[in-house]
Amino acid sequence: MGTPDEEGLKGNKKGRPVWSFVKNASLAITIFLFFFTIVLVLDAYKFVSVRHAKFARKKLLRTLQYMDPSIIEAHTGMKVLTKDEFDQLQKDLEKARTDVREMNTKVQEKFSDVLKTSMELQNMKQDIDELKKLIAEKEAAQPKPPPPAPPAPPAEAAAPAPPADAAAAAVPAVPAA
């Protein structure tokens, strides 16, 4: 094998850089066109959006309207709808949207009620905590009274029961006849 200078165009050493430039440029242009084509196809199917590429989308849609629906279904994997089916789906979609809006308003109302109740509860908790602090401060500020004395027993319970001998002695003796 020869050196890289000896390969390629043998007689003209100046021609080699031009030929490698042409090869590299054609490779770069091919890669660019490949990616450009992919972007245009994706734009036509609305997967990506490229500014000023509406012509590709319009061309595709104009072409698709004259094609057989079975070819389109086979190509895209999606079902082609008739005008009536499409209108029915649009009506169902609008009905579903209105139902969702109604449910959303109900949810928002319930959420606002819950939020209002939560805020009231929070305010009540804060008020209770403040009242507890005030009561504690008031109790701390007042001098504590001495502990109450144990209650005095009632008078009858205070007197001890007389012994049985004393009870017998208190009763006068009757002389025997």
PDB file of C-alpha atoms in Angstrom:
ATOM      1  CA  MET A   1       0.000   0.000   0.000  1.00  0.00           C
ATOM      2  CA  GLY A   2       1.108   3.447  -0.690  1.00  0.00           C
ATOM      3  CA  THR A   3       1.008   6.596   1.360  1.00  0.00           C
ATOM      4  CA  PRO A   4      -2.215   8.612   1.488  1.00  0.00           C
ATOM      5  CA  ASP A   5      -0.693  11.036  -1.021  1.00  0.00           C
ATOM      6  CA  GLU A   6      -0.101   8.224  -3.512  1.00  0.00           C
ATOM      7  CA  GLU A   7      -3.707   6.959  -3.311  1.00  0.00           C
ATOM      8  CA  GLY A   8      -6.581   8.635  -5.117  1.00  0.00           C
ATOM      9  CA  LEU A   9      -5.697  10.623  -8.219  1.00  0.00           C
ATOM     10  CA  LYS A  10      -2.129   9.583  -8.917  1.00  0.00           C
ATOM     11  CA  GLY A  11      -0.950  12.116 -11.371  1.00  0.00           C
ATOM     12  CA  ASN A  12      -2.390  15.262  -9.824  1.00  0.00           C
ATOM     13  CA  LYS A  13      -1.607  15.836  -6.157  1.00  0.00           C
ATOM     14  CA  LYS A  14      -3.597  19.076  -6.134  1.00  0.00           C
ATOM     15  CA  GLY A  15      -6.757  17.197  -7.145  1.00  0.00           C
ATOM     16  CA  ARG A  16      -6.881  15.109  -3.986  1.00  0.00           C
ATOM     17  CA  PRO A  17      -7.924  17.899  -1.565  1.00  0.00           C
ATOM     18  CA  VAL A  18     -10.620  19.009  -4.007  1.00  0.00           C
ATOM     19  CA  TRP A  19     -11.954  15.465  -4.311  1.00  0.00           C
ATOM     20  CA  SER A  20     -12.037  14.961  -0.514  1.00  0.00           C
ATOM     21  CA  PHE A  21     -13.815  18.324  -0.167  1.00  0.00           C
ATOM     22  CA  VAL A  22     -16.443  17.229  -2.731  1.00  0.00           C
ATOM     23  CA  LYS A  23     -16.925  13.897  -0.919  1.00  0.00           C
ATOM     24  CA  ASN A  24     -17.294  15.577   2.484  1.00  0.00           C
ATOM     25  CA  ALA A  25     -19.601  18.274   1.117  1.00  0.00           C
ATOM     26  CA  SER A  26     -21.847  15.760  -0.632  1.00  0.00           C
ATOM     27  CA  LEU A  27     -22.009  13.670   2.559  1.00  0.00           C
ATOM     28  CA  ALA A  28     -22.941  16.753   4.602  1.00  0.00           C
ATOM     29  CA  ILE A  29     -25.602  17.809   2.084  1.00  0.00           C
ATOM     30  CA  THR A  30     -27.058  14.284   2.009  1.00  0.00           C
ATOM     31  CA  ILE A  31     -27.293  14.178   5.813  1.00  0.00           C
ATOM     32  CA  PHE A  32     -28.844  17.659   5.875  1.00  0.00           C
ATOM     33  CA  LEU A  33     -31.443  16.735   3.251  1.00  0.00           C
ATOM     34  CA  PHE A  34     -32.243  13.503   5.103  1.00  0.00           C
ATOM     35  CA  PHE A  35     -32.962  15.341   8.363  1.00  0.00           C
ATOM     36  CA  PHE A  36     -34.787  18.139   6.532  1.00  0.00           C
ATOM     37  CA  THR A  37     -37.078  15.553   4.904  1.00  0.00           C
ATOM     38  CA  ILE A  38     -37.775  13.928   8.291  1.00  0.00           C
ATOM     39  CA  VAL A  39     -38.658  17.308   9.803  1.00  0.00           C
ATOM     40  CA  LEU A  40     -40.977  18.142   6.910  1.00  0.00           C
ATOM     41  CA  VAL A  41     -42.769  14.809   7.224  1.00  0.00           C
ATOM     42  CA  LEU A  42     -43.150  15.249  10.989  1.00  0.00           C
ATOM     43  CA  ASP A  43     -44.405  18.778  10.400  1.00  0.00           C
ATOM     44  CA  ALA A  44     -46.901  17.522   7.840  1.00  0.00           C
ATOM     45  CA  TYR A  45     -48.315  15.094  10.421  1.00  0.00           C
ATOM     46  CA  LYS A  46     -48.191  17.873  13.065  1.00  0.00           C
ATOM     47  CA  PHE A  47     -45.715  16.103  15.352  1.00  0.00           C
ATOM     48  CA  VAL A  48     -43.424  19.091  15.172  1.00  0.00           C
ATOM     49  CA  SER A  49     -44.027  22.600  13.957  1.00  0.00           C
ATOM     50  CA  VAL A  50     -41.604  24.369  11.703  1.00  0.00           C
ATOM     51  CA  ARG A  51     -42.156  27.967  10.741  1.00  0.00           C
ATOM     52  CA  HIS A  52     -42.782  28.510   7.007  1.00  0.00           C
ATOM     53  CA  ALA A  53     -43.328  24.773   6.409  1.00  0.00           C
ATOM     54  CA  LYS A  54     -47.088  24.965   5.998  1.00  0.00           C
ATOM     55  CA  PHE A  55     -46.727  24.202   2.310  1.00  0.00           C
ATOM     56  CA  ALA A  56     -45.724  20.609   3.135  1.00  0.00           C
ATOM     57  CA  ARG A  57     -48.734  20.171   5.412  1.00  0.00           C
ATOM     58  CA  LYS A  58     -51.099  21.652   2.818  1.00  0.00           C
ATOM     59  CA  LYS A  59     -49.629  19.517   0.060  1.00  0.00           C
ATOM     60  CA  LEU A  60     -50.019  16.385   2.177  1.00  0.00           C
ATOM     61  CA  LEU A  61     -53.612  17.208   3.086  1.00  0.00           C
ATOM     62  CA  ARG A  62     -54.491  18.008  -0.540  1.00  0.00           C
ATOM     63  CA  THR A  63     -52.976  14.712  -1.605  1.00  0.00           C
ATOM     64  CA  LEU A  64     -54.685  12.747   1.183  1.00  0.00           C
ATOM     65  CA  GLN A  65     -58.162  13.949   0.348  1.00  0.00           C
ATOM     66  CA  TYR A  66     -58.021  12.253  -3.055  1.00  0.00           C
ATOM     67  CA  MET A  67     -56.541   9.008  -1.746  1.00  0.00           C
ATOM     68  CA  ASP A  68     -58.480   5.863  -0.962  1.00  0.00           C
ATOM     69  CA  PRO A  69     -59.295   5.725   2.806  1.00  0.00           C
ATOM     70  CA  SER A  70     -57.966   2.170   3.050  1.00  0.00           C
ATOM     71  CA  ILE A  71     -54.532   3.367   1.884  1.00  0.00           C
ATOM     72  CA  ILE A  72     -54.564   6.151   4.476  1.00  0.00           C
ATOM     73  CA  GLU A  73     -55.638   3.710   7.217  1.00  0.00           C
ATOM     74  CA  ALA A  74     -52.887   1.297   6.244  1.00  0.00           C
ATOM     75  CA  HIS A  75     -50.277   4.077   6.125  1.00  0.00           C
ATOM     76  CA  THR A  76     -51.169   5.897   9.343  1.00  0.00           C
ATOM     77  CA  GLY A  77     -52.752   3.126  11.402  1.00  0.00           C
ATOM     78  CA  MET A  78     -55.704   5.399  12.152  1.00  0.00           C
ATOM     79  CA  LYS A  79     -59.325   4.984  11.114  1.00  0.00           C
ATOM     80  CA  VAL A  80     -60.681   7.417   8.530  1.00  0.00           C
ATOM     81  CA  LEU A  81     -64.056   8.775   9.650  1.00  0.00           C
ATOM     82  CA  THR A  82     -66.991   9.742   7.530  1.00  0.00           C
ATOM     83  CA  LYS A  83     -68.450  13.238   7.830  1.00  0.00           C
ATOM     84  CA  ASP A  84     -71.387  11.961   9.942  1.00  0.00           C
ATOM     85  CA  GLU A  85     -69.092  10.039  12.311  1.00  0.00           C
ATOM     86  CA  PHE A  86     -66.912  13.088  12.670  1.00  0.00           C
ATOM     87  CA  ASP A  87     -69.905  15.341  13.422  1.00  0.00           C
ATOM     88  CA  GLN A  88     -71.196  12.846  16.004  1.00  0.00           C
ATOM     89  CA  LEU A  89     -67.779  12.736  17.684  1.00  0.00           C
ATOM     90  CA  GLN A  90     -67.659  16.528  17.731  1.00  0.00           C
ATOM     91  CA  LYS A  91     -71.101  16.655  19.421  1.00  0.00           C
ATOM     92  CA  ASP A  92     -70.030  14.046  21.976  1.00  0.00           C
ATOM     93  CA  LEU A  93     -66.845  15.995  22.619  1.00  0.00           C
ATOM     94  CA  GLU A  94     -68.757  19.238  23.201  1.00  0.00           C
ATOM     95  CA  LYS A  95     -71.172  17.464  25.554  1.00  0.00           C
ATOM     96  CA  ALA A  96     -68.275  15.955  27.476  1.00  0.00           C
ATOM     97  CA  ARG A  97     -66.589  19.353  27.704  1.00  0.00           C
ATOM     98  CA  THR A  98     -69.731  20.998  29.098  1.00  0.00           C
ATOM     99  CA  ASP A  99     -70.098  18.161  31.636  1.00  0.00           C
ATOM    100  CA  VAL A 100     -66.484  18.611  32.656  1.00  0.00           C
ATOM    101  CA  ARG A 101     -66.972  22.370  33.035  1.00  0.00           C
ATOM    102  CA  GLU A 102     -70.052  21.817  35.228  1.00  0.00           C
ATOM    103  CA  MET A 103     -68.228  19.304  37.396  1.00  0.00           C
ATOM    104  CA  ASN A 104     -65.255  21.636  37.597  1.00  0.00           C
ATOM    105  CA  THR A 105     -67.445  24.468  38.887  1.00  0.00           C
ATOM    106  CA  LYS A 106     -68.977  22.122  41.478  1.00  0.00           C
ATOM    107  CA  VAL A 107     -65.522  21.008  42.560  1.00  0.00           C
ATOM    108  CA  GLN A 108     -64.387  24.622  42.800  1.00  0.00           C
ATOM    109  CA  GLU A 109     -67.420  25.475  44.957  1.00  0.00           C
ATOM    110  CA  LYS A 110     -66.772  22.529  47.274  1.00  0.00           C
ATOM    111  CA  PHE A 111     -63.102  23.405  47.452  1.00  0.00           C
ATOM    112  CA  SER A 112     -63.899  27.012  48.355  1.00  0.00           C
ATOM    113  CA  ASP A 113     -66.299  25.791  51.076  1.00  0.00           C
ATOM    114  CA  VAL A 114     -63.637  23.477  52.465  1.00  0.00           C
ATOM    115  CA  LEU A 115     -61.060  26.249  52.334  1.00  0.00           C
ATOM    116  CA  LYS A 116     -63.394  28.681  54.093  1.00  0.00           C
ATOM    117  CA  THR A 117     -64.185  26.109  56.801  1.00  0.00           C
ATOM    118  CA  SER A 118     -60.516  25.315  57.185  1.00  0.00           C
ATOM    119  CA  MET A 119     -59.689  28.993  57.647  1.00  0.00           C
ATOM    120  CA  GLU A 120     -62.487  29.365  60.228  1.00  0.00           C
ATOM    121  CA  LEU A 121     -61.168  26.332  62.095  1.00  0.00           C
ATOM    122  CA  GLN A 122     -57.653  27.750  61.987  1.00  0.00           C
ATOM    123  CA  ASN A 123     -58.922  31.066  63.377  1.00  0.00           C
ATOM    124  CA  MET A 124     -60.841  29.264  66.139  1.00  0.00           C
ATOM    125  CA  LYS A 125     -57.716  27.297  67.107  1.00  0.00           C
ATOM    126  CA  GLN A 126     -55.725  30.511  67.280  1.00  0.00           C
ATOM    127  CA  ASP A 127     -58.433  32.150  69.418  1.00  0.00           C
ATOM    128  CA  ILE A 128     -58.484  29.140  71.770  1.00  0.00           C
ATOM    129  CA  ASP A 129     -54.691  29.231  72.085  1.00  0.00           C
ATOM    130  CA  GLU A 130     -54.787  32.972  72.818  1.00  0.00           C
ATOM    131  CA  LEU A 131     -57.511  32.477  75.441  1.00  0.00           C
ATOM    132  CA  LYS A 132     -55.491  29.688  77.080  1.00  0.00           C
ATOM    133  CA  LYS A 133     -52.469  31.990  77.235  1.00  0.00           C
ATOM    134  CA  LEU A 134     -54.568  34.803  78.724  1.00  0.00           C
ATOM    135  CA  ILE A 135     -56.064  32.472  81.343  1.00  0.00           C
ATOM    136  CA  ALA A 136     -52.597  31.205  82.245  1.00  0.00           C
ATOM    137  CA  GLU A 137     -51.307  34.784  82.544  1.00  0.00           C
ATOM    138  CA  LYS A 138     -54.309  35.792  84.675  1.00  0.00           C
ATOM    139  CA  GLU A 139     -53.812  32.840  86.997  1.00  0.00           C
ATOM    140  CA  ALA A 140     -50.122  33.586  87.288  1.00  0.00           C
ATOM    141  CA  ALA A 141     -50.867  37.230  88.123  1.00  0.00           C
ATOM    142  CA  GLN A 142     -53.382  36.425  90.903  1.00  0.00           C
ATOM    143  CA  PRO A 143     -51.961  35.374  94.321  1.00  0.00           C
ATOM    144  CA  LYS A 144     -52.828  31.842  95.136  1.00  0.00           C
ATOM    145  CA  PRO A 145     -55.235  31.526  98.111  1.00  0.00           C
ATOM    146  CA  PRO A 146     -54.208  29.138 100.881  1.00  0.00           C
ATOM    147  CA  PRO A 147     -55.450  25.642 100.398  1.00  0.00           C
ATOM    148  CA  PRO A 148     -58.883  25.162 101.943  1.00  0.00           C
ATOM    149  CA  ALA A 149     -59.051  23.486 105.364  1.00  0.00           C
ATOM    150  CA  PRO A 150     -60.635  20.088 105.473  1.00  0.00           C
ATOM    151  CA  PRO A 151     -64.348  20.391 106.152  1.00  0.00           C
ATOM    152  CA  ALA A 152     -65.425  20.100 109.816  1.00  0.00           C
ATOM    153  CA  PRO A 153     -67.468  17.031 110.646  1.00  0.00           C
ATOM    154  CA  PRO A 154     -71.110  17.580 111.644  1.00  0.00           C
ATOM    155  CA  ALA A 155     -71.934  17.874 115.384  1.00  0.00           C
ATOM    156  CA  GLU A 156     -73.683  14.533 115.727  1.00  0.00           C
ATOM    157  CA  ALA A 157     -70.902  12.691 114.093  1.00  0.00           C
ATOM    158  CA  ALA A 158     -68.375  14.584 116.215  1.00  0.00           C
ATOM    159  CA  ALA A 159     -69.767  13.357 119.545  1.00  0.00           C
ATOM    160  CA  PRO A 160     -68.551   9.912 120.342  1.00  0.00           C
ATOM    161  CA  ALA A 161     -71.166   7.287 120.933  1.00  0.00           C
ATOM    162  CA  PRO A 162     -71.615   6.558 124.624  1.00  0.00           C
ATOM    163  CA  PRO A 163     -70.352   3.199 125.748  1.00  0.00           C
ATOM    164  CA  ALA A 164     -72.931   0.525 126.445  1.00  0.00           C
ATOM    165  CA  ASP A 165     -72.200   0.591 130.206  1.00  0.00           C
ATOM    166  CA  ALA A 166     -72.710   4.314 130.302  1.00  0.00           C
ATOM    167  CA  ALA A 167     -75.990   3.957 128.480  1.00  0.00           C
ATOM    168  CA  ALA A 168     -77.162   1.442 131.071  1.00  0.00           C
ATOM    169  CA  ALA A 169     -76.067   3.703 133.885  1.00  0.00           C
ATOM    170  CA  ALA A 170     -77.949   6.615 132.471  1.00  0.00           C
ATOM    171  CA  VAL A 171     -81.185   4.723 132.629  1.00  0.00           C
ATOM    172  CA  PRO A 172     -82.592   4.997 136.204  1.00  0.00           C
ATOM    173  CA  ALA A 173     -82.908   1.792 138.023  1.00  0.00           C
ATOM    174  CA  VAL A 174     -86.378   0.777 139.021  1.00  0.00           C
ATOM    175  CA  PRO A 175     -86.553  -0.645 142.539  1.00  0.00           C
ATOM    176  CA  ALA A 176     -87.708  -4.147 142.690  1.00  0.00           C
ATOM    177  CA  ALA A 177     -90.938  -4.646 144.485  1.00  0.00           C
TER     178      ALA A 177
END
